[in-house]
Amino acid sequence: LAIVGGGVIGIEFASFFSAIGVEVSVVEMLPEILPFMDAELVSIFRRNLRGIKIETGARVEAIEGATLRYTKGDEARSVEADLILVATGRKPNMAGIGLEEAGVASTKRGITVDDCLRTSSGGVWAAGDVTGRALLAHTASAMGEAVVEGIRGKPRSIAWQALPWVVYGDPECAGCGMTEAEAEKAGIETRKSVVPARANGRFLAENGVTGQGGVKLLAEAASGRILGLTLVSPYAGEMIWGAQGLIARGATADELKEAIFPHPTVSELIREAALEL
C-alpha cells in the first residue's frame, strides 16, 4: 500500500495496515508528518511506526497504474504498490446550497462564522466541518450544541484555544492547546517539560524498556498558565480530555501539581510533567 499524505488519515491507515502485515509507504510533501503536532513528540511517535516507510519533503508528480511517482529535491523516485490511497485532506462541499442568496459569507476554507457560530446573515448559524475551523466529530458536536444555545438566545462561544485531537495510530498520540512553535510565533515566552513514558510504572510494565512514548507540557513562563499538552502513549486519546478543561479555564501548572491521579495509571505522566516545570 502506498499512501499519499502524512496527515491524520494517512497515518491512521498506515498504522492499521502495517499492523495486519501490509508493507506500507507514506509520501508526504511537507518536511514532517502530522505537521500540526509538536515537533519533539512527532519524532517520538515516528519511532513507533515500524514497518512503515516514510518519505517527507516529497512531491507527487503522477500516479500511473500501480506506480506512484514523486520527486524529493531534484531526484525522481517511485513506489510500486498494489493499491494507492490518496489522503491529502478535505474541502467543504458548499456548492448549490444557496449561501450567496442567503447572504452567508464563505471562503475556500468554509462558511465564515464568529466564535458563537453565527454567520454573516442574521438568524443563520453553521456548525461542523463546513466552517473549516476544526474538522473533528467531537468539535462538530460541541459546535452543534453551541448553535442550539444561540438559537435559544443564549450565545455560547467555543473554547477554540482548547480543542483536543487524537491520532489513532499505534500507539495513539493526542494533544490540546498550543504547540511550542505556535507559542513562539505568537510571541509568548514559555516553559516546557518533556517526560519519557518509560518513567511511568504502568507504561514500563506493559511496554518494556524499548517502549516509545512521552508527554510534553507547555506553560506561559510568567504566569504558569497551561498552554498545551501533547501525549504519545497507549490510552492517549482517553487521557487528553482533561487538558481541555485546564486550558479553557486558564489553569496553571501549580494547580495541576495539586491534582491526585490514581495509581498505577499512565495518566500519572501528566502530573509528572507538571512537577518537572
PDB file of C-alpha atoms in Angstrom:
ATOM      1  CA  LEU A   1       0.000   0.000   0.000  1.00  0.00           C
ATOM      2  CA  ALA A   2       1.260   3.472  -0.928  1.00  0.00           C
ATOM      3  CA  ILE A   3      -0.346   6.427   0.851  1.00  0.00           C
ATOM      4  CA  VAL A   4      -0.183   9.989  -0.408  1.00  0.00           C
ATOM      5  CA  GLY A   5      -0.342  12.287   2.604  1.00  0.00           C
ATOM      6  CA  GLY A   6       1.122  12.021   6.097  1.00  0.00           C
ATOM      7  CA  GLY A   7      -1.704  13.742   7.950  1.00  0.00           C
ATOM      8  CA  VAL A   8      -4.086  12.130  10.429  1.00  0.00           C
ATOM      9  CA  ILE A   9      -5.977   9.974   7.932  1.00  0.00           C
ATOM     10  CA  GLY A  10      -2.852   8.831   6.123  1.00  0.00           C
ATOM     11  CA  ILE A  11      -1.013   7.874   9.314  1.00  0.00           C
ATOM     12  CA  GLU A  12      -4.030   6.115  10.844  1.00  0.00           C
ATOM     13  CA  PHE A  13      -4.480   3.945   7.740  1.00  0.00           C
ATOM     14  CA  ALA A  14      -0.726   3.336   7.587  1.00  0.00           C
ATOM     15  CA  SER A  15      -0.707   2.152  11.212  1.00  0.00           C
ATOM     16  CA  PHE A  16      -3.679  -0.155  10.679  1.00  0.00           C
ATOM     17  CA  PHE A  17      -2.463  -1.814   7.505  1.00  0.00           C
ATOM     18  CA  SER A  18       1.074  -2.183   8.837  1.00  0.00           C
ATOM     19  CA  ALA A  19      -0.333  -3.905  11.942  1.00  0.00           C
ATOM     20  CA  ILE A  20      -2.008  -6.592   9.794  1.00  0.00           C
ATOM     21  CA  GLY A  21       1.161  -7.277   7.818  1.00  0.00           C
ATOM     22  CA  VAL A  22       0.900  -4.979   4.806  1.00  0.00           C
ATOM     23  CA  GLU A  23       4.043  -3.252   3.548  1.00  0.00           C
ATOM     24  CA  VAL A  24       3.236   0.479   3.660  1.00  0.00           C
ATOM     25  CA  SER A  25       4.885   3.542   2.150  1.00  0.00           C
ATOM     26  CA  VAL A  26       3.814   7.096   3.024  1.00  0.00           C
ATOM     27  CA  VAL A  27       4.731  10.031   0.781  1.00  0.00           C
ATOM     28  CA  GLU A  28       4.325  13.460   2.383  1.00  0.00           C
ATOM     29  CA  MET A  29       5.020  16.815   0.701  1.00  0.00           C
ATOM     30  CA  LEU A  30       5.795  18.722   3.925  1.00  0.00           C
ATOM     31  CA  PRO A  31       9.036  18.360   5.934  1.00  0.00           C
ATOM     32  CA  GLU A  32       7.312  16.230   8.603  1.00  0.00           C
ATOM     33  CA  ILE A  33       4.243  14.058   9.070  1.00  0.00           C
ATOM     34  CA  LEU A  34       1.418  15.332  11.299  1.00  0.00           C
ATOM     35  CA  PRO A  35       2.514  18.962  10.783  1.00  0.00           C
ATOM     36  CA  PHE A  36       0.084  20.324  13.405  1.00  0.00           C
ATOM     37  CA  MET A  37       1.696  18.248  16.153  1.00  0.00           C
ATOM     38  CA  ASP A  38       4.518  19.305  18.471  1.00  0.00           C
ATOM     39  CA  ALA A  39       7.818  18.592  16.701  1.00  0.00           C
ATOM     40  CA  GLU A  40       9.513  16.867  19.667  1.00  0.00           C
ATOM     41  CA  LEU A  41       6.643  14.463  20.161  1.00  0.00           C
ATOM     42  CA  VAL A  42       6.334  13.715  16.424  1.00  0.00           C
ATOM     43  CA  SER A  43       9.874  12.370  16.464  1.00  0.00           C
ATOM     44  CA  ILE A  44       8.966  10.063  19.368  1.00  0.00           C
ATOM     45  CA  PHE A  45       5.808   8.920  17.583  1.00  0.00           C
ATOM     46  CA  ARG A  46       7.703   8.165  14.365  1.00  0.00           C
ATOM     47  CA  ARG A  47       9.983   5.754  16.202  1.00  0.00           C
ATOM     48  CA  ASN A  48       6.911   3.586  16.804  1.00  0.00           C
ATOM     49  CA  LEU A  49       5.913   3.386  13.158  1.00  0.00           C
ATOM     50  CA  ARG A  50       7.713   0.132  12.446  1.00  0.00           C
ATOM     51  CA  GLY A  51       7.178  -1.431   9.063  1.00  0.00           C
ATOM     52  CA  ILE A  52       6.163   1.891   7.506  1.00  0.00           C
ATOM     53  CA  LYS A  53       8.479   3.642   5.068  1.00  0.00           C
ATOM     54  CA  ILE A  54       8.008   7.414   5.256  1.00  0.00           C
ATOM     55  CA  GLU A  55       9.258   9.895   2.676  1.00  0.00           C
ATOM     56  CA  THR A  56       8.865  13.551   3.694  1.00  0.00           C
ATOM     57  CA  GLY A  57       9.640  16.583   1.565  1.00  0.00           C
ATOM     58  CA  ALA A  58       8.382  14.539  -1.382  1.00  0.00           C
ATOM     59  CA  ARG A  59       6.163  15.925  -4.108  1.00  0.00           C
ATOM     60  CA  VAL A  60       3.898  13.526  -6.005  1.00  0.00           C
ATOM     61  CA  GLU A  61       4.184  14.026  -9.758  1.00  0.00           C
ATOM     62  CA  ALA A  62       1.983  11.260 -11.163  1.00  0.00           C
ATOM     63  CA  ILE A  63       0.087   8.071 -10.447  1.00  0.00           C
ATOM     64  CA  GLU A  64       0.458   5.644 -13.329  1.00  0.00           C
ATOM     65  CA  GLY A  65      -1.386   2.395 -12.735  1.00  0.00           C
ATOM     66  CA  ALA A  66       0.260   0.859  -9.674  1.00  0.00           C
ATOM     67  CA  THR A  67       3.224   3.240  -9.762  1.00  0.00           C
ATOM     68  CA  LEU A  68       3.422   6.355  -7.615  1.00  0.00           C
ATOM     69  CA  ARG A  69       5.993   8.785  -8.987  1.00  0.00           C
ATOM     70  CA  TYR A  70       7.384  11.606  -6.854  1.00  0.00           C
ATOM     71  CA  THR A  71      10.382  13.885  -6.546  1.00  0.00           C
ATOM     72  CA  LYS A  72      12.497  14.525  -3.479  1.00  0.00           C
ATOM     73  CA  GLY A  73      14.721  17.514  -4.036  1.00  0.00           C
ATOM     74  CA  ASP A  74      15.981  17.095  -7.580  1.00  0.00           C
ATOM     75  CA  GLU A  75      15.754  13.312  -7.506  1.00  0.00           C
ATOM     76  CA  ALA A  76      12.944  11.410  -9.216  1.00  0.00           C
ATOM     77  CA  ARG A  77      11.691   8.403  -7.267  1.00  0.00           C
ATOM     78  CA  SER A  78       8.826   5.932  -7.430  1.00  0.00           C
ATOM     79  CA  VAL A  79       6.907   3.373  -5.361  1.00  0.00           C
ATOM     80  CA  GLU A  80       5.276   0.239  -6.755  1.00  0.00           C
ATOM     81  CA  ALA A  81       2.119  -0.747  -4.897  1.00  0.00           C
ATOM     82  CA  ASP A  82      -0.936  -2.974  -5.211  1.00  0.00           C
ATOM     83  CA  LEU A  83      -3.110  -0.086  -4.043  1.00  0.00           C
ATOM     84  CA  ILE A  84      -2.592   3.676  -3.746  1.00  0.00           C
ATOM     85  CA  LEU A  85      -4.559   5.682  -1.175  1.00  0.00           C
ATOM     86  CA  VAL A  86      -4.802   9.450  -1.601  1.00  0.00           C
ATOM     87  CA  ALA A  87      -5.261  11.094   1.809  1.00  0.00           C
ATOM     88  CA  THR A  88      -4.336  14.703   1.165  1.00  0.00           C
ATOM     89  CA  GLY A  89      -7.100  16.450   3.072  1.00  0.00           C
ATOM     90  CA  ARG A  90     -10.670  17.575   2.663  1.00  0.00           C
ATOM     91  CA  LYS A  91     -12.506  20.636   1.410  1.00  0.00           C
ATOM     92  CA  PRO A  92     -16.025  21.906   2.131  1.00  0.00           C
ATOM     93  CA  ASN A  93     -18.847  20.963  -0.215  1.00  0.00           C
ATOM     94  CA  MET A  94     -20.803  24.240  -0.337  1.00  0.00           C
ATOM     95  CA  ALA A  95     -21.865  24.440  -3.961  1.00  0.00           C
ATOM     96  CA  GLY A  96     -25.542  24.838  -4.758  1.00  0.00           C
ATOM     97  CA  ILE A  97     -26.903  25.174  -1.219  1.00  0.00           C
ATOM     98  CA  GLY A  98     -27.913  28.849  -1.546  1.00  0.00           C
ATOM     99  CA  LEU A  99     -25.212  30.566   0.504  1.00  0.00           C
ATOM    100  CA  GLU A 100     -24.972  33.616  -1.752  1.00  0.00           C
ATOM    101  CA  GLU A 101     -28.736  34.020  -1.947  1.00  0.00           C
ATOM    102  CA  ALA A 102     -28.942  33.903   1.854  1.00  0.00           C
ATOM    103  CA  GLY A 103     -26.119  36.422   2.237  1.00  0.00           C
ATOM    104  CA  VAL A 104     -23.848  33.925   4.007  1.00  0.00           C
ATOM    105  CA  ALA A 105     -20.173  34.759   3.579  1.00  0.00           C
ATOM    106  CA  SER A 106     -17.666  31.999   2.915  1.00  0.00           C
ATOM    107  CA  THR A 107     -14.086  31.379   1.824  1.00  0.00           C
ATOM    108  CA  LYS A 108     -12.340  28.403   0.271  1.00  0.00           C
ATOM    109  CA  ARG A 109     -11.895  27.018   3.791  1.00  0.00           C
ATOM    110  CA  GLY A 110     -15.584  27.075   4.631  1.00  0.00           C
ATOM    111  CA  ILE A 111     -18.511  29.141   5.871  1.00  0.00           C
ATOM    112  CA  THR A 112     -17.366  32.183   7.835  1.00  0.00           C
ATOM    113  CA  VAL A 113     -18.598  32.170  11.451  1.00  0.00           C
ATOM    114  CA  ASP A 114     -17.823  34.095  14.625  1.00  0.00           C
ATOM    115  CA  ASP A 115     -16.847  32.428  17.904  1.00  0.00           C
ATOM    116  CA  CYS A 116     -20.528  31.672  18.613  1.00  0.00           C
ATOM    117  CA  LEU A 117     -21.015  30.055  15.160  1.00  0.00           C
ATOM    118  CA  ARG A 118     -23.100  32.930  13.751  1.00  0.00           C
ATOM    119  CA  THR A 119     -22.717  33.588  10.034  1.00  0.00           C
ATOM    120  CA  SER A 120     -22.801  36.959   8.293  1.00  0.00           C
ATOM    121  CA  SER A 121     -26.553  36.521   7.751  1.00  0.00           C
ATOM    122  CA  GLY A 122     -28.789  37.167  10.773  1.00  0.00           C
ATOM    123  CA  GLY A 123     -30.555  34.058  12.020  1.00  0.00           C
ATOM    124  CA  VAL A 124     -28.208  31.670  10.204  1.00  0.00           C
ATOM    125  CA  TRP A 125     -25.638  29.559  12.048  1.00  0.00           C
ATOM    126  CA  ALA A 126     -23.179  26.960  10.790  1.00  0.00           C
ATOM    127  CA  ALA A 127     -21.564  24.057  12.648  1.00  0.00           C
ATOM    128  CA  GLY A 128     -19.113  21.270  11.927  1.00  0.00           C
ATOM    129  CA  ASP A 129     -16.553  20.664   9.220  1.00  0.00           C
ATOM    130  CA  VAL A 130     -18.184  23.145   6.833  1.00  0.00           C
ATOM    131  CA  THR A 131     -16.906  26.040   8.990  1.00  0.00           C
ATOM    132  CA  GLY A 132     -13.315  24.956   8.335  1.00  0.00           C
ATOM    133  CA  ARG A 133     -12.394  25.684  11.954  1.00  0.00           C
ATOM    134  CA  ALA A 134     -11.990  22.144  13.309  1.00  0.00           C
ATOM    135  CA  LEU A 135     -12.668  19.075  11.175  1.00  0.00           C
ATOM    136  CA  LEU A 136     -13.400  16.650  14.005  1.00  0.00           C
ATOM    137  CA  ALA A 137     -16.537  14.792  15.064  1.00  0.00           C
ATOM    138  CA  HIS A 138     -16.393  15.870  18.702  1.00  0.00           C
ATOM    139  CA  THR A 139     -15.824  19.519  17.830  1.00  0.00           C
ATOM    140  CA  ALA A 140     -18.759  19.353  15.401  1.00  0.00           C
ATOM    141  CA  SER A 141     -20.944  18.085  18.244  1.00  0.00           C
ATOM    142  CA  ALA A 142     -19.756  20.907  20.511  1.00  0.00           C
ATOM    143  CA  MET A 143     -20.485  23.429  17.753  1.00  0.00           C
ATOM    144  CA  GLY A 144     -23.963  21.985  17.256  1.00  0.00           C
ATOM    145  CA  GLU A 145     -24.713  22.386  20.962  1.00  0.00           C
ATOM    146  CA  ALA A 146     -23.456  25.979  20.876  1.00  0.00           C
ATOM    147  CA  VAL A 147     -25.703  26.718  17.883  1.00  0.00           C
ATOM    148  CA  VAL A 148     -28.751  25.378  19.752  1.00  0.00           C
ATOM    149  CA  GLU A 149     -27.929  27.668  22.679  1.00  0.00           C
ATOM    150  CA  GLY A 150     -27.570  30.580  20.265  1.00  0.00           C
ATOM    151  CA  ILE A 151     -30.962  29.898  18.712  1.00  0.00           C
ATOM    152  CA  ARG A 152     -32.414  29.894  22.239  1.00  0.00           C
ATOM    153  CA  GLY A 153     -30.972  33.367  22.764  1.00  0.00           C
ATOM    154  CA  LYS A 154     -28.050  32.287  24.939  1.00  0.00           C
ATOM    155  CA  PRO A 155     -24.970  32.663  22.707  1.00  0.00           C
ATOM    156  CA  ARG A 156     -22.143  30.381  23.785  1.00  0.00           C
ATOM    157  CA  SER A 157     -18.664  30.514  22.309  1.00  0.00           C
ATOM    158  CA  ILE A 158     -16.420  27.513  21.750  1.00  0.00           C
ATOM    159  CA  ALA A 159     -13.098  27.297  23.609  1.00  0.00           C
ATOM    160  CA  TRP A 160     -11.240  27.422  20.293  1.00  0.00           C
ATOM    161  CA  GLN A 161      -7.853  27.563  22.026  1.00  0.00           C
ATOM    162  CA  ALA A 162      -8.520  24.191  23.669  1.00  0.00           C
ATOM    163  CA  LEU A 163      -9.805  21.722  21.080  1.00  0.00           C
ATOM    164  CA  PRO A 164      -8.450  18.208  21.740  1.00  0.00           C
ATOM    165  CA  TRP A 165      -7.360  15.959  18.879  1.00  0.00           C
ATOM    166  CA  VAL A 166      -6.310  12.313  18.635  1.00  0.00           C
ATOM    167  CA  VAL A 167      -4.382  10.311  16.038  1.00  0.00           C
ATOM    168  CA  TYR A 168      -5.440   6.677  16.363  1.00  0.00           C
ATOM    169  CA  GLY A 169      -2.116   5.162  15.453  1.00  0.00           C
ATOM    170  CA  ASP A 170      -0.018   2.570  17.243  1.00  0.00           C
ATOM    171  CA  PRO A 171       0.394   3.945  19.829  1.00  0.00           C
ATOM    172  CA  GLU A 172      -2.068   6.820  19.943  1.00  0.00           C
ATOM    173  CA  CYS A 173      -0.959  10.420  20.073  1.00  0.00           C
ATOM    174  CA  ALA A 174      -3.152  13.254  21.283  1.00  0.00           C
ATOM    175  CA  GLY A 175      -2.916  16.927  22.045  1.00  0.00           C
ATOM    176  CA  CYS A 176      -4.750  20.025  23.145  1.00  0.00           C
ATOM    177  CA  GLY A 177      -3.871  23.698  23.031  1.00  0.00           C
ATOM    178  CA  MET A 178      -0.753  25.302  21.578  1.00  0.00           C
ATOM    179  CA  THR A 179       2.471  23.723  20.413  1.00  0.00           C
ATOM    180  CA  GLU A 180       5.810  25.270  21.260  1.00  0.00           C
ATOM    181  CA  ALA A 181       6.146  26.565  17.683  1.00  0.00           C
ATOM    182  CA  GLU A 182       2.707  28.199  17.835  1.00  0.00           C
ATOM    183  CA  ALA A 183       3.511  29.888  21.141  1.00  0.00           C
ATOM    184  CA  GLU A 184       6.797  31.171  19.755  1.00  0.00           C
ATOM    185  CA  LYS A 185       5.017  32.544  16.688  1.00  0.00           C
ATOM    186  CA  ALA A 186       2.531  34.311  18.986  1.00  0.00           C
ATOM    187  CA  GLY A 187       5.399  35.888  20.916  1.00  0.00           C
ATOM    188  CA  ILE A 188       4.633  34.034  24.156  1.00  0.00           C
ATOM    189  CA  GLU A 189       7.574  33.188  26.405  1.00  0.00           C
ATOM    190  CA  THR A 190       7.143  29.631  27.643  1.00  0.00           C
ATOM    191  CA  ARG A 191       8.403  26.933  29.962  1.00  0.00           C
ATOM    192  CA  LYS A 192       8.206  23.290  28.948  1.00  0.00           C
ATOM    193  CA  SER A 193       8.775  19.807  30.292  1.00  0.00           C
ATOM    194  CA  VAL A 194       9.134  16.567  28.345  1.00  0.00           C
ATOM    195  CA  VAL A 195       8.816  13.319  30.302  1.00  0.00           C
ATOM    196  CA  PRO A 196       9.548   9.949  28.642  1.00  0.00           C
ATOM    197  CA  ALA A 197       6.757   7.425  29.035  1.00  0.00           C
ATOM    198  CA  ARG A 198       9.187   4.840  30.402  1.00  0.00           C
ATOM    199  CA  ALA A 199       9.334   6.934  33.587  1.00  0.00           C
ATOM    200  CA  ASN A 200       5.820   5.650  34.299  1.00  0.00           C
ATOM    201  CA  GLY A 201       5.475   2.299  36.060  1.00  0.00           C
ATOM    202  CA  ARG A 202       2.431   1.023  34.199  1.00  0.00           C
ATOM    203  CA  PHE A 203       3.787   2.054  30.803  1.00  0.00           C
ATOM    204  CA  LEU A 204       7.090   0.319  31.574  1.00  0.00           C
ATOM    205  CA  ALA A 205       5.356  -2.847  32.770  1.00  0.00           C
ATOM    206  CA  GLU A 206       3.182  -3.070  29.666  1.00  0.00           C
ATOM    207  CA  ASN A 207       5.643  -1.892  27.003  1.00  0.00           C
ATOM    208  CA  GLY A 208       9.093  -2.738  28.367  1.00  0.00           C
ATOM    209  CA  VAL A 209      12.263  -0.681  28.195  1.00  0.00           C
ATOM    210  CA  THR A 210      12.030  -0.403  24.409  1.00  0.00           C
ATOM    211  CA  GLY A 211       8.573   1.209  24.513  1.00  0.00           C
ATOM    212  CA  GLN A 212       8.462   4.674  22.979  1.00  0.00           C
ATOM    213  CA  GLY A 213       6.221   7.452  24.241  1.00  0.00           C
ATOM    214  CA  GLY A 214       6.153  10.649  26.214  1.00  0.00           C
ATOM    215  CA  VAL A 215       4.297  13.721  27.375  1.00  0.00           C
ATOM    216  CA  LYS A 216       5.084  17.390  26.791  1.00  0.00           C
ATOM    217  CA  LEU A 217       3.559  20.166  28.879  1.00  0.00           C
ATOM    218  CA  LEU A 218       3.811  23.789  27.802  1.00  0.00           C
ATOM    219  CA  ALA A 219       3.102  26.741  30.105  1.00  0.00           C
ATOM    220  CA  GLU A 220       3.385  30.510  29.963  1.00  0.00           C
ATOM    221  CA  ALA A 221       6.660  31.465  31.609  1.00  0.00           C
ATOM    222  CA  ALA A 222       5.407  34.363  33.723  1.00  0.00           C
ATOM    223  CA  SER A 223       2.066  33.030  34.968  1.00  0.00           C
ATOM    224  CA  GLY A 224       2.484  29.267  34.722  1.00  0.00           C
ATOM    225  CA  ARG A 225      -0.788  29.131  32.779  1.00  0.00           C
ATOM    226  CA  ILE A 226      -1.030  25.860  30.865  1.00  0.00           C
ATOM    227  CA  LEU A 227      -0.903  26.457  27.122  1.00  0.00           C
ATOM    228  CA  GLY A 228      -0.671  22.989  25.645  1.00  0.00           C
ATOM    229  CA  LEU A 229      -0.301  19.276  26.280  1.00  0.00           C
ATOM    230  CA  THR A 230       0.827  16.562  23.869  1.00  0.00           C
ATOM    231  CA  LEU A 231       0.863  12.818  24.579  1.00  0.00           C
ATOM    232  CA  VAL A 232       2.330   9.808  22.762  1.00  0.00           C
ATOM    233  CA  SER A 233       1.208   6.657  24.544  1.00  0.00           C
ATOM    234  CA  PRO A 234      -1.403   3.932  24.654  1.00  0.00           C
ATOM    235  CA  TYR A 235      -4.576   5.481  26.072  1.00  0.00           C
ATOM    236  CA  ALA A 236      -3.516   8.985  24.921  1.00  0.00           C
ATOM    237  CA  GLY A 237      -6.961   9.586  23.459  1.00  0.00           C
ATOM    238  CA  GLU A 238      -8.576   8.590  26.753  1.00  0.00           C
ATOM    239  CA  MET A 239      -6.397  10.993  28.763  1.00  0.00           C
ATOM    240  CA  ILE A 240      -6.382  14.185  26.714  1.00  0.00           C
ATOM    241  CA  TRP A 241      -9.900  15.306  27.667  1.00  0.00           C
ATOM    242  CA  GLY A 242      -8.672  16.695  30.990  1.00  0.00           C
ATOM    243  CA  ALA A 243      -6.328  19.106  29.250  1.00  0.00           C
ATOM    244  CA  GLN A 244      -9.300  20.729  27.525  1.00  0.00           C
ATOM    245  CA  GLY A 245     -10.791  21.911  30.794  1.00  0.00           C
ATOM    246  CA  LEU A 246      -7.433  23.031  32.203  1.00  0.00           C
ATOM    247  CA  ILE A 247      -6.548  25.131  29.155  1.00  0.00           C
ATOM    248  CA  ALA A 248     -10.048  26.524  28.594  1.00  0.00           C
ATOM    249  CA  ARG A 249     -10.226  27.741  32.201  1.00  0.00           C
ATOM    250  CA  GLY A 250      -6.716  29.150  32.363  1.00  0.00           C
ATOM    251  CA  ALA A 251      -5.434  26.673  34.947  1.00  0.00           C
ATOM    252  CA  THR A 252      -1.773  26.801  35.966  1.00  0.00           C
ATOM    253  CA  ALA A 253       0.871  24.123  36.257  1.00  0.00           C
ATOM    254  CA  ASP A 254       0.857  24.620  40.045  1.00  0.00           C
ATOM    255  CA  GLU A 255      -2.847  23.758  40.132  1.00  0.00           C
ATOM    256  CA  LEU A 256      -2.164  20.635  38.080  1.00  0.00           C
ATOM    257  CA  LYS A 257       0.528  19.594  40.574  1.00  0.00           C
ATOM    258  CA  GLU A 258      -2.137  19.535  43.287  1.00  0.00           C
ATOM    259  CA  ALA A 259      -4.315  17.092  41.325  1.00  0.00           C
ATOM    260  CA  ILE A 260      -4.448  13.495  42.585  1.00  0.00           C
ATOM    261  CA  PHE A 261      -4.056  10.885  39.846  1.00  0.00           C
ATOM    262  CA  PRO A 262      -4.949   7.232  40.502  1.00  0.00           C
ATOM    263  CA  HIS A 263      -2.043   4.767  40.641  1.00  0.00           C
ATOM    264  CA  PRO A 264      -0.959   2.856  38.698  1.00  0.00           C
ATOM    265  CA  THR A 265      -2.130   4.699  35.559  1.00  0.00           C
ATOM    266  CA  VAL A 266      -0.311   6.054  32.545  1.00  0.00           C
ATOM    267  CA  SER A 267      -2.113   9.357  33.176  1.00  0.00           C
ATOM    268  CA  GLU A 268       0.283   9.991  36.077  1.00  0.00           C
ATOM    269  CA  LEU A 269       2.723  11.141  33.388  1.00  0.00           C
ATOM    270  CA  ILE A 270       0.704  14.348  33.095  1.00  0.00           C
ATOM    271  CA  ARG A 271       1.302  15.277  36.743  1.00  0.00           C
ATOM    272  CA  GLU A 272       4.965  14.280  36.420  1.00  0.00           C
ATOM    273  CA  ALA A 273       5.244  16.756  33.541  1.00  0.00           C
ATOM    274  CA  ALA A 274       3.775  19.489  35.768  1.00  0.00           C
ATOM    275  CA  LEU A 275       6.252  18.659  38.532  1.00  0.00           C
ATOM    276  CA  GLU A 276       9.119  18.961  36.027  1.00  0.00           C
ATOM    277  CA  LEU A 277       8.205  22.529  35.045  1.00  0.00           C
TER     278      LEU A 277
END
